[in-house]
mmCIF file of C-alpha atoms and ligand atoms in Angstrom:
data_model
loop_
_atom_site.group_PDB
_atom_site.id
_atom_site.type_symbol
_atom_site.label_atom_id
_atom_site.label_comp_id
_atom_site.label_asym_id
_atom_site.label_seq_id
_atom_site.Cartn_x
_atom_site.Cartn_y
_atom_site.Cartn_z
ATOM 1 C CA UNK W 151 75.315 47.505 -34.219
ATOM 2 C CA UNK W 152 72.083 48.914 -33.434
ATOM 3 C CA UNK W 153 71.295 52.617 -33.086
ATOM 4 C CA UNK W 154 68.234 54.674 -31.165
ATOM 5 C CA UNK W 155 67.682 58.267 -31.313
ATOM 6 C CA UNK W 156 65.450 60.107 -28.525
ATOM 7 C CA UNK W 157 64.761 63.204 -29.733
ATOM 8 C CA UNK W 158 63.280 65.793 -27.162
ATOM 9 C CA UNK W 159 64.436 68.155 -24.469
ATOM 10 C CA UNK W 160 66.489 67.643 -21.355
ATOM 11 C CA UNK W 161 66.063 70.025 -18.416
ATOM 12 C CA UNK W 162 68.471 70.370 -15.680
ATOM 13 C CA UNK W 163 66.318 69.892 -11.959
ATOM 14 C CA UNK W 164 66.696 71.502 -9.088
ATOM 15 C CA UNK W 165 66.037 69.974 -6.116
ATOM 16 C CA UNK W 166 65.957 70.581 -2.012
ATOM 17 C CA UNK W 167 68.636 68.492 -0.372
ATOM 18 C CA UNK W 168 66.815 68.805 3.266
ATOM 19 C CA UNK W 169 70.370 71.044 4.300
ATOM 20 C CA UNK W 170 69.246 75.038 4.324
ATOM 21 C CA UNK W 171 70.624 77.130 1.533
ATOM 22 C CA UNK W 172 71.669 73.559 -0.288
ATOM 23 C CA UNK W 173 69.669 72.470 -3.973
ATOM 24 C CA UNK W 174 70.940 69.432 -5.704
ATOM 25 C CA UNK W 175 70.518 69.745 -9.376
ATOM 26 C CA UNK W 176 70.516 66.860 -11.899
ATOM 27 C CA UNK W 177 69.005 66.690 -15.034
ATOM 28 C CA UNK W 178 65.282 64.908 -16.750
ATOM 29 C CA UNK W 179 63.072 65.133 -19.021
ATOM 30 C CA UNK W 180 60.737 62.327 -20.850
ATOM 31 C CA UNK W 181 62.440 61.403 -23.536
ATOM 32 C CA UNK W 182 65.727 61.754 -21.729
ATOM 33 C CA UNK W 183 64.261 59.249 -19.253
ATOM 34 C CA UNK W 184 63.248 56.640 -22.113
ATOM 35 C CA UNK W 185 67.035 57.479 -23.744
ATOM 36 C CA UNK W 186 68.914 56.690 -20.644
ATOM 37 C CA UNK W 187 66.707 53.756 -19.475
ATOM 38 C CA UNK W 188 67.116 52.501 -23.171
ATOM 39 C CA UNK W 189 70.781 52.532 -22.727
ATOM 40 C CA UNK W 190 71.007 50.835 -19.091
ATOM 41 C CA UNK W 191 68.982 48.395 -21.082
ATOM 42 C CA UNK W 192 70.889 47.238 -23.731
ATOM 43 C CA UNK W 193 74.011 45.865 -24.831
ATOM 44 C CA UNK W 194 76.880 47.581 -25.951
ATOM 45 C CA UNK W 195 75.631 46.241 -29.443
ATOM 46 C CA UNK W 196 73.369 49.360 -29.016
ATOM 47 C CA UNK W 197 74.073 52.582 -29.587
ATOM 48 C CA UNK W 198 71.263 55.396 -27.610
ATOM 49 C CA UNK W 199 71.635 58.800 -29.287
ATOM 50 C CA UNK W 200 69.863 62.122 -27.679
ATOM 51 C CA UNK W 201 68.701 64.627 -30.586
ATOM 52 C CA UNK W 202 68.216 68.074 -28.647
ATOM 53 C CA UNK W 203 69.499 71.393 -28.207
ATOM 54 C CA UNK W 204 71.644 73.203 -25.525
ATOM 55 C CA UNK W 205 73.625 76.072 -25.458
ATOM 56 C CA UNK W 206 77.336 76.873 -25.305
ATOM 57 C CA UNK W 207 77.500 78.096 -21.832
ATOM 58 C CA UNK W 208 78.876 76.208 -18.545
ATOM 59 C CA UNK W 209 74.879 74.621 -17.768
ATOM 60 C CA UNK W 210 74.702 73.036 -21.283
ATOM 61 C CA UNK W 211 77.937 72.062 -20.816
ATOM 62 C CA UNK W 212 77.080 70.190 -17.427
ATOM 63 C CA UNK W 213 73.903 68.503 -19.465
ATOM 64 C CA UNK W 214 76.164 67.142 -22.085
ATOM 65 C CA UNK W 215 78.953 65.870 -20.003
ATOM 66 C CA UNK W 216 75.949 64.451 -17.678
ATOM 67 C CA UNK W 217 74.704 62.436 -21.204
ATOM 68 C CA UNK W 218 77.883 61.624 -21.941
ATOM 69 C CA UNK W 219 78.653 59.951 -18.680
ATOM 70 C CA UNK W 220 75.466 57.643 -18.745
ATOM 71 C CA UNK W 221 76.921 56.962 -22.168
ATOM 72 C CA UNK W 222 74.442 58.439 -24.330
ATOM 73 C CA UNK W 223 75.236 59.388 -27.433
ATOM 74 C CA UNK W 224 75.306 63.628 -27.601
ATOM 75 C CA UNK W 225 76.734 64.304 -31.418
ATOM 76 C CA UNK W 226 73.403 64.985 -32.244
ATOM 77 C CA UNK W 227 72.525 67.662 -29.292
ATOM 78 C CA UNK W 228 72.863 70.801 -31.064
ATOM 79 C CA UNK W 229 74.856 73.840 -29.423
ATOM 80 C CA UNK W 230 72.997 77.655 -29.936
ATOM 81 C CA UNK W 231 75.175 80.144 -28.646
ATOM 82 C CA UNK W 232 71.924 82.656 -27.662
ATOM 83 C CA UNK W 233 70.538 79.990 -25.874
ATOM 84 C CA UNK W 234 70.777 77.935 -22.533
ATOM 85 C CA UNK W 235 68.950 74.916 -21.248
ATOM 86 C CA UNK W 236 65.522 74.078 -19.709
ATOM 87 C CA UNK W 237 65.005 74.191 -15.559
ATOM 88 C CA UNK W 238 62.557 73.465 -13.277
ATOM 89 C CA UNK W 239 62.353 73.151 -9.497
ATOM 90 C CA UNK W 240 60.828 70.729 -7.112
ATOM 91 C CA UNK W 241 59.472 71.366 -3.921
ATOM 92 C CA UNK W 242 58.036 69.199 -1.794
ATOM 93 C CA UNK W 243 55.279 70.010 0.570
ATOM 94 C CA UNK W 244 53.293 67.102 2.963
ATOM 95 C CA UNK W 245 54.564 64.396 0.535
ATOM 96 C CA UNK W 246 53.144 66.444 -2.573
ATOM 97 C CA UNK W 247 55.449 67.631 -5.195
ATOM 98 C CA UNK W 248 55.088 70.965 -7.178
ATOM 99 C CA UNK W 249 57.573 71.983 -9.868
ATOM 100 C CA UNK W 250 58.357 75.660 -11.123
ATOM 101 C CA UNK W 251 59.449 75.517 -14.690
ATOM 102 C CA UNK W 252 61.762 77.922 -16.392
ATOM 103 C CA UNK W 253 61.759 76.464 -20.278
ATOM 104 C CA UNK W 254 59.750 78.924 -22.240
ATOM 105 C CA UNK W 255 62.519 80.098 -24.135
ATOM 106 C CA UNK W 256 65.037 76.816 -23.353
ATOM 107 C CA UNK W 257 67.500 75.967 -26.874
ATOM 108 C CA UNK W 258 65.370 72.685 -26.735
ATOM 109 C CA UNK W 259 62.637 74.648 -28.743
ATOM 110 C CA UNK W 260 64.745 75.388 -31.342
ATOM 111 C CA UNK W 261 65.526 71.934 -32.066
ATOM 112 C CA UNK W 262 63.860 70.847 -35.329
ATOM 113 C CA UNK W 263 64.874 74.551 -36.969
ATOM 114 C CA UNK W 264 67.734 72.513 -38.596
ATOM 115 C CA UNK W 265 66.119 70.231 -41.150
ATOM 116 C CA UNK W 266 69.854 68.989 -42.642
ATOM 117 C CA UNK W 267 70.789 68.252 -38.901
ATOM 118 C CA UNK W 268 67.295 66.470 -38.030
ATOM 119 C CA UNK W 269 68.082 64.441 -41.188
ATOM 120 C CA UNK W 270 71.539 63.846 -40.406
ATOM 121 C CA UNK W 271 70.580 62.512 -37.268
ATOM 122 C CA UNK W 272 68.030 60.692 -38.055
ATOM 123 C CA UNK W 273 70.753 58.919 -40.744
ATOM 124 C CA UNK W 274 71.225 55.253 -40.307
ATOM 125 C CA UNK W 275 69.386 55.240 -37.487
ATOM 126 C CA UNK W 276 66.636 51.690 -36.405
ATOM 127 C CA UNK W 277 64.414 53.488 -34.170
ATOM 128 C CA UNK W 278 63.384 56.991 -33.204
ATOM 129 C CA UNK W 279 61.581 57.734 -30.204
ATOM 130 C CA UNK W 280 59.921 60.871 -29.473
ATOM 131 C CA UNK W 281 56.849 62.762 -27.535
ATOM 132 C CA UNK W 282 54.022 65.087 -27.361
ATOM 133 C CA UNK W 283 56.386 66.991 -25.300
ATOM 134 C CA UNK W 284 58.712 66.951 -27.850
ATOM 135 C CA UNK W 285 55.944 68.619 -30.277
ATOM 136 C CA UNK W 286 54.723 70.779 -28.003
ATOM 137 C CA UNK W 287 57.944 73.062 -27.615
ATOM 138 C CA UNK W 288 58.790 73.484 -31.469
ATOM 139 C CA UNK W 289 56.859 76.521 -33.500
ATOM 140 C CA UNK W 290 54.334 74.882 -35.706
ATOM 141 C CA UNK W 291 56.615 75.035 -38.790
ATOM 142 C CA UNK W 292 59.246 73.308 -36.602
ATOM 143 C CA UNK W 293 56.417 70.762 -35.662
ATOM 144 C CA UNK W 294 56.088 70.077 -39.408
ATOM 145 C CA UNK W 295 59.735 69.370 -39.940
ATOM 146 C CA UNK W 296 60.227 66.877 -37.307
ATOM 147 C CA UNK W 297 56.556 64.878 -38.946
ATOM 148 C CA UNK W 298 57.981 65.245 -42.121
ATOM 149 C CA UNK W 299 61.476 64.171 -40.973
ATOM 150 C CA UNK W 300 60.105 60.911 -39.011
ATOM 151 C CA UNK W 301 57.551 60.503 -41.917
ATOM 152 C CA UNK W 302 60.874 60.379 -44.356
ATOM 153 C CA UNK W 303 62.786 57.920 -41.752
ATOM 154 C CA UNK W 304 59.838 55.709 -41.592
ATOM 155 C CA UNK W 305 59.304 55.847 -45.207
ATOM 156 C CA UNK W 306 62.777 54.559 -45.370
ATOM 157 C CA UNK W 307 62.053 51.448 -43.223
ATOM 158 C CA UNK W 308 63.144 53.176 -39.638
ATOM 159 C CA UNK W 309 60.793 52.619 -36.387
ATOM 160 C CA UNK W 310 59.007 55.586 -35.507
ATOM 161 C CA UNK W 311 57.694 55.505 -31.893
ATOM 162 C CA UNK W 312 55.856 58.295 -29.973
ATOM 163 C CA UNK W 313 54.626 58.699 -26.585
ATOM 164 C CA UNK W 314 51.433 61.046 -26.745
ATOM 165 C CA UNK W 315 52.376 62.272 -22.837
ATOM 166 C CA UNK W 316 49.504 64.667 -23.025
ATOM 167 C CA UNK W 317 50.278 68.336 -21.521
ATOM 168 C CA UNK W 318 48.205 70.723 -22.358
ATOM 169 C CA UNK W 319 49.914 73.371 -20.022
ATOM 170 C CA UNK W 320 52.460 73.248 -23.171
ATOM 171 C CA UNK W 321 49.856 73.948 -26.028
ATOM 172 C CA UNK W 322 47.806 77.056 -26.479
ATOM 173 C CA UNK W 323 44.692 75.184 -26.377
ATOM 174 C CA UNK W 324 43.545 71.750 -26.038
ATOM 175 C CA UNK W 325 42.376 71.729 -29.541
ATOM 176 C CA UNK W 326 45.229 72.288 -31.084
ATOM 177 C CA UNK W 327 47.288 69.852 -29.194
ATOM 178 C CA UNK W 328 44.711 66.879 -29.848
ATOM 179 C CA UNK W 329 45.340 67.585 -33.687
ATOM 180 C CA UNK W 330 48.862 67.595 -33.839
ATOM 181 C CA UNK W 331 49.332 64.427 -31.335
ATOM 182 C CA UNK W 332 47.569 62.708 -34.116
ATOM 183 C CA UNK W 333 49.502 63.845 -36.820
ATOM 184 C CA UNK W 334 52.024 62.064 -34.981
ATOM 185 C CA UNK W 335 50.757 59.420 -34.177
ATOM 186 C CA UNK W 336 50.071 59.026 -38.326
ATOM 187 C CA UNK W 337 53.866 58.911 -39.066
ATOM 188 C CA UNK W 338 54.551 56.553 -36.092
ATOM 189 C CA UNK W 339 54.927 52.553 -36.362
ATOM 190 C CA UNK W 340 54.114 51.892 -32.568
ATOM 191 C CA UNK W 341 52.033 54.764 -29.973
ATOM 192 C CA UNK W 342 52.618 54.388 -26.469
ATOM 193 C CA UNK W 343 49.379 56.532 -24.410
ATOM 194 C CA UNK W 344 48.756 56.027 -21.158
ATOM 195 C CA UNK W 345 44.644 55.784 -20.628
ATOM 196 C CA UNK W 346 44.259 58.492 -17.978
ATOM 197 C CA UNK W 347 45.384 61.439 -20.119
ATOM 198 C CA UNK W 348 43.992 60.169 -23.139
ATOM 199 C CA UNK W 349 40.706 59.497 -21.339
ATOM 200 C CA UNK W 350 40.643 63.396 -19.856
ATOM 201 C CA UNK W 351 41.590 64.624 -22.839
ATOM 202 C CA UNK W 352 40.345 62.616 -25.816
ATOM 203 C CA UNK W 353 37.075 61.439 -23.663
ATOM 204 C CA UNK W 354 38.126 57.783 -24.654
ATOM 205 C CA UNK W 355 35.556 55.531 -22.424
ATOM 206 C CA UNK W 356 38.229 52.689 -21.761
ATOM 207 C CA UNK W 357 41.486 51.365 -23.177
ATOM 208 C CA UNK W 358 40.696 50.262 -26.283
ATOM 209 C CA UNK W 359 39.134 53.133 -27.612
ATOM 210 C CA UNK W 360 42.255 54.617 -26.904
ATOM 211 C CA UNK W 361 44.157 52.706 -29.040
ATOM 212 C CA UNK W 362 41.536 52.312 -31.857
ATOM 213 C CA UNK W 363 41.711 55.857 -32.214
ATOM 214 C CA UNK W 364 45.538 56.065 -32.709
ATOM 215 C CA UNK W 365 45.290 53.080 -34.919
ATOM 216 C CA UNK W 366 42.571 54.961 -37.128
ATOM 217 C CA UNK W 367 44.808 58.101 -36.986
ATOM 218 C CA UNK W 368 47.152 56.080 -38.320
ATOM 219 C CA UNK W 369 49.231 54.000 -35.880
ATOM 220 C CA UNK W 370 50.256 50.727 -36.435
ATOM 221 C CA UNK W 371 50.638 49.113 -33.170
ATOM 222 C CA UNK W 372 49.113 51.144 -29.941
ATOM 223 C CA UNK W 373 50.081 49.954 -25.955
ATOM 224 C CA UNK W 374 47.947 51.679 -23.735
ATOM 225 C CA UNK W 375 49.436 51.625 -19.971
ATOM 226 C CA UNK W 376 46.959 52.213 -17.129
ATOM 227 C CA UNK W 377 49.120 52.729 -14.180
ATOM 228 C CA UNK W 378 48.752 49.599 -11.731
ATOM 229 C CA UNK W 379 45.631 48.538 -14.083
ATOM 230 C CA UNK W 380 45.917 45.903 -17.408
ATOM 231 C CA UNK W 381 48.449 47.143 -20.377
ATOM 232 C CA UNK W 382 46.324 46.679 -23.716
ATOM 233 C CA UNK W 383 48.063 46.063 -26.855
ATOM 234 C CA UNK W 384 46.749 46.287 -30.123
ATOM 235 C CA UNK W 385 48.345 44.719 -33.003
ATOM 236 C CA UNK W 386 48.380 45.436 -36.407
ATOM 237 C CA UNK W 387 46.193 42.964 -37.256
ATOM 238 C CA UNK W 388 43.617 44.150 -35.143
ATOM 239 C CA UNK W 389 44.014 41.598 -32.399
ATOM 240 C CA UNK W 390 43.423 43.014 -29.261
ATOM 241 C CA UNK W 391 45.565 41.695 -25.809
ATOM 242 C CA UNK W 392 45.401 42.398 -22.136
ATOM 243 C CA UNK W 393 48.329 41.787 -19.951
ATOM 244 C CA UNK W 394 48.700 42.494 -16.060
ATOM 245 C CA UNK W 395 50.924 44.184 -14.867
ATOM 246 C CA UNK W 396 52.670 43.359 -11.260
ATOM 247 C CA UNK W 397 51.607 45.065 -8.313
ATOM 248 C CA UNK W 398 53.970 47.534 -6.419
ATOM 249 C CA UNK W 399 53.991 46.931 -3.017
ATOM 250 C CA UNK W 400 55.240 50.547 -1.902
ATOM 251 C CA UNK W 401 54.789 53.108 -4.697
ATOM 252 C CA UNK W 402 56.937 55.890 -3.579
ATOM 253 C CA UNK W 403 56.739 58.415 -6.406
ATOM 254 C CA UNK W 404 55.250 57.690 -9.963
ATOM 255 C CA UNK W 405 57.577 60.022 -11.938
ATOM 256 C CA UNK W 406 59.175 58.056 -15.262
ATOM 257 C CA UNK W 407 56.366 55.295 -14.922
ATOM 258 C CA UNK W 408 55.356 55.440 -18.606
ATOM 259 C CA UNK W 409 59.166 56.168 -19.346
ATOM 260 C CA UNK W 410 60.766 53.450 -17.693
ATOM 261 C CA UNK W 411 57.650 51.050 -19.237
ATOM 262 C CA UNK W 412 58.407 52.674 -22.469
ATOM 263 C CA UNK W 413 62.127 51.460 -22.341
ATOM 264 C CA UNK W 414 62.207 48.439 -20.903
ATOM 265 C CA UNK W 415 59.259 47.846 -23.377
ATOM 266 C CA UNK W 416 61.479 48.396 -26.381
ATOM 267 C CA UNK W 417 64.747 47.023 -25.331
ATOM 268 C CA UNK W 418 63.093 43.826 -24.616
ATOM 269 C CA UNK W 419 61.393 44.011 -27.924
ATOM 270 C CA UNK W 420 64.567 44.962 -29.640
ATOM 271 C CA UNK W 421 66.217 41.623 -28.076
ATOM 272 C CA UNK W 422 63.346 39.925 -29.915
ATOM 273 C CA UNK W 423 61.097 38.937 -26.670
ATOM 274 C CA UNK W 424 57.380 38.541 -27.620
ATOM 275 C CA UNK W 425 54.722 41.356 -27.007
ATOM 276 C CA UNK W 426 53.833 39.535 -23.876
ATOM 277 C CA UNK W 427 57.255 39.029 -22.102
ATOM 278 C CA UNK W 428 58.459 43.105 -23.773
ATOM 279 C CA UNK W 429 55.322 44.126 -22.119
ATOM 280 C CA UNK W 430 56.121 42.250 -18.423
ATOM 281 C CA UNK W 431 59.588 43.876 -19.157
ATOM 282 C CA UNK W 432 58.113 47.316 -19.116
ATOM 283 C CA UNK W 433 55.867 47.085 -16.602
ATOM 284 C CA UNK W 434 59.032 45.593 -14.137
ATOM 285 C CA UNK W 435 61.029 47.908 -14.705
ATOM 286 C CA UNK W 436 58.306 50.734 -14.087
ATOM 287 C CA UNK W 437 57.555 48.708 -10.975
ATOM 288 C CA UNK W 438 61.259 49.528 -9.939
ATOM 289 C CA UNK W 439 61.432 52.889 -10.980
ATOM 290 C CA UNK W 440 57.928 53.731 -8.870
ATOM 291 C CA UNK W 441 59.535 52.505 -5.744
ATOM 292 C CA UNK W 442 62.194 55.011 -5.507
ATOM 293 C CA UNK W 443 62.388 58.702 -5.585
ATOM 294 C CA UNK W 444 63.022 60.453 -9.116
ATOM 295 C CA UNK W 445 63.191 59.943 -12.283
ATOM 296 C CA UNK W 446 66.524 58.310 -13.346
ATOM 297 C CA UNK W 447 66.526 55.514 -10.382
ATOM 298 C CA UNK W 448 70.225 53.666 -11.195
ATOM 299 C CA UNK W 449 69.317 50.558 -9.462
ATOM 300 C CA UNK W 450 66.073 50.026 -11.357
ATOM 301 C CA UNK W 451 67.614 48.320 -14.281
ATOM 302 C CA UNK W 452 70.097 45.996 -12.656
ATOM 303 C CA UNK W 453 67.160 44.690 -10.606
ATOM 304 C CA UNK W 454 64.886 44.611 -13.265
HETATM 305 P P1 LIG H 537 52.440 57.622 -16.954
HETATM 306 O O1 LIG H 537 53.665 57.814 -16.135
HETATM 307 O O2 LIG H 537 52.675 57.920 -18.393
HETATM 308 O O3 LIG H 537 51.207 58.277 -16.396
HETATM 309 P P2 LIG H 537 51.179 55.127 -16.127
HETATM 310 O O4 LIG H 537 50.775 55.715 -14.814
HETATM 311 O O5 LIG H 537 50.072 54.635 -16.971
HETATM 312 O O6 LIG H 537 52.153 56.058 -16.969
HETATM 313 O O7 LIG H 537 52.146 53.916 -15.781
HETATM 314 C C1 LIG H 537 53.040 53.330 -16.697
HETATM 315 C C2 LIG H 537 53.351 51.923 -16.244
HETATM 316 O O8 LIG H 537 53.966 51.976 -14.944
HETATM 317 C C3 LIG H 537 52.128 51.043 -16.065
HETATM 318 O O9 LIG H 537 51.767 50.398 -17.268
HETATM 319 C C4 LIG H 537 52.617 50.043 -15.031
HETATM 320 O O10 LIG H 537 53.405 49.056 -15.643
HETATM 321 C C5 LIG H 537 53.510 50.890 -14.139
HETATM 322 N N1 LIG H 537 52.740 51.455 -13.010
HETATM 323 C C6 LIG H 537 52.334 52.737 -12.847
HETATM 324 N N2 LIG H 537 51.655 52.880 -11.669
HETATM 325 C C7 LIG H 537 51.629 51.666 -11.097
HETATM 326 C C8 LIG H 537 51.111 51.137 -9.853
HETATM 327 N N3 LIG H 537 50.433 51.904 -8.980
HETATM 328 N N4 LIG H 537 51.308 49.834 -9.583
HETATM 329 C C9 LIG H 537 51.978 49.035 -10.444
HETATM 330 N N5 LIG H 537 52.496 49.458 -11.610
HETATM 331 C C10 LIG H 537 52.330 50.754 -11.944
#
């Protein structure tokens, strides 16, 4: 038996439903995405854990049960009684979306202020995926405990993977969020960017640069995705691949593309598939997940 932990925050989303006065609400978030196309992925020789925080009132609650019922694993989602979840809302105007977030103070922030649990989590665990995102809601002295946490776990022979996902709406200044991004990226075995937020942020002229600069940060593997343009992988070795990725007839909304790749990425890597068939999973399973509306698209996996 295997076991993942995604570690990050999961918001609940609210939605227009088309029927006045009537939201749908359902609940996303990057890591969450990664976590519950991770488990659609894998075997029941897998276990997917979420490592979060929520609170103790009837919204958390929902979130939990909502985990539990894609059956992802929740021991690990820590419950703050002064605290609630994350939300935002969609809205959708001439085929654009625009969200309205209410997380500033969601118990998601507060979810590296428990070293023990973070360790306890982290326990026995093969791989631990986590985000930018992820970094950029903890206080800086929570943003130290979850490095030194994964730096432990890695130390110890566990995985350590992070997505960059680049927001700097999240950090006080661009600055600051380019040096912490690669202080993760030091303590993490594999870094999965994607080029156009790297390249707007980090100036990086092309793919590669991208992931020699993780790898000098202190990365050992780097994928960089580029939307409907060639995946690059660089190795530990310092080989350097390019792989195509298939084209998407009908892209209908692009939301979970680097999440879904992440996942199907890592499950098929997990299964033992070579870089080259893990990264054709990933990029299928995107494809699928690009072709529908939302984030958590159920039929993407079975498909895939
Ligand atoms: P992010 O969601 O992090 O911005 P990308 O846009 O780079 O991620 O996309 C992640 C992956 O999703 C790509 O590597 C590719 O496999 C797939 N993908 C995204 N956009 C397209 C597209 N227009 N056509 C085909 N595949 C795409």
């Amino acid at each position: 038996m295997g076991r993942i932990v995604s570690i990050g925050e999961c918001m609940g989303e609210l939605s227009e439903t088309g029927s006045p006065g009537m939201l749908s609400m359902g609940f996303a978030g990057d890591t969450l995405n990664t976590a519950y196309y991770l488990r659609h992925s894998l075997g029941e020789d897998w276990q997917v854990d979420y490592v979060s925080a929520a609170g103790t009132d009837g919204l958390s609650d929902r979130m939990v049960d909502f985990l539990k019922s894609e059956g992802i694993g929740t021991d690990h989602v820590r419950r703050l009684a002064d605290k609630t979840i994350g939300l935002y809302y969609i809205t959708l105007k001439d085929g654009e979306r625009s969200f309205t977030y209410w997380r500033n103070d969601s118990a998601a922030r507060r979810l590296a202020s428990d070293p023990a649990a973070l360790n306890r989590a982290l326990e026995g665990a093969d791989l631990a995926y986590w985000s930018g995102i992820t970094l950029a809601i903890l206080s800086n002295q929570d943003r130290l405990a979850l490095i030194e946490a994964l730096g432990h776990f890695a130390g110890k022979g566990g995985t350590v993977v992070f997505d960059p996902n680049l927001r700097p709406r999240l950090w006080d200044n661009p600055e600051t969020m380019r040096g912490w991004v690669h202080r993760a990226a030091a303590v993490s075995d594999l870094c999965l960017p994607s080029f156009e937020d790297e390249a707007t942020w980090f100036g990086d002229a092309d793919a590669a640069a991208t992931a020699r600069r993780y790898q000098a940060e202190g990365a050992r593997r780097v994928i960089v995705k580029n939307g409907a343009d060639d995946v690059t992988f660089a190795g530990g070795s310092g080989e350097l691949f390019r792989f195509s990725v298939p084209s998407v007839e009908h892209v209908v909304d692009t939301t979970a593309a680097g999440d879904s790749f992440n996942a199907g990425y890592l499950a098929a890597e997990l299964n033992g598939a070579s870089i080259e068939n893990a990264v054709a999973a990933g990029a299928r399973l995107a494809g699928r997940v690009i072709g529908a509306r939302g984030a958590l698209v159920p039929d993407a996996v079975t498909q895939a």
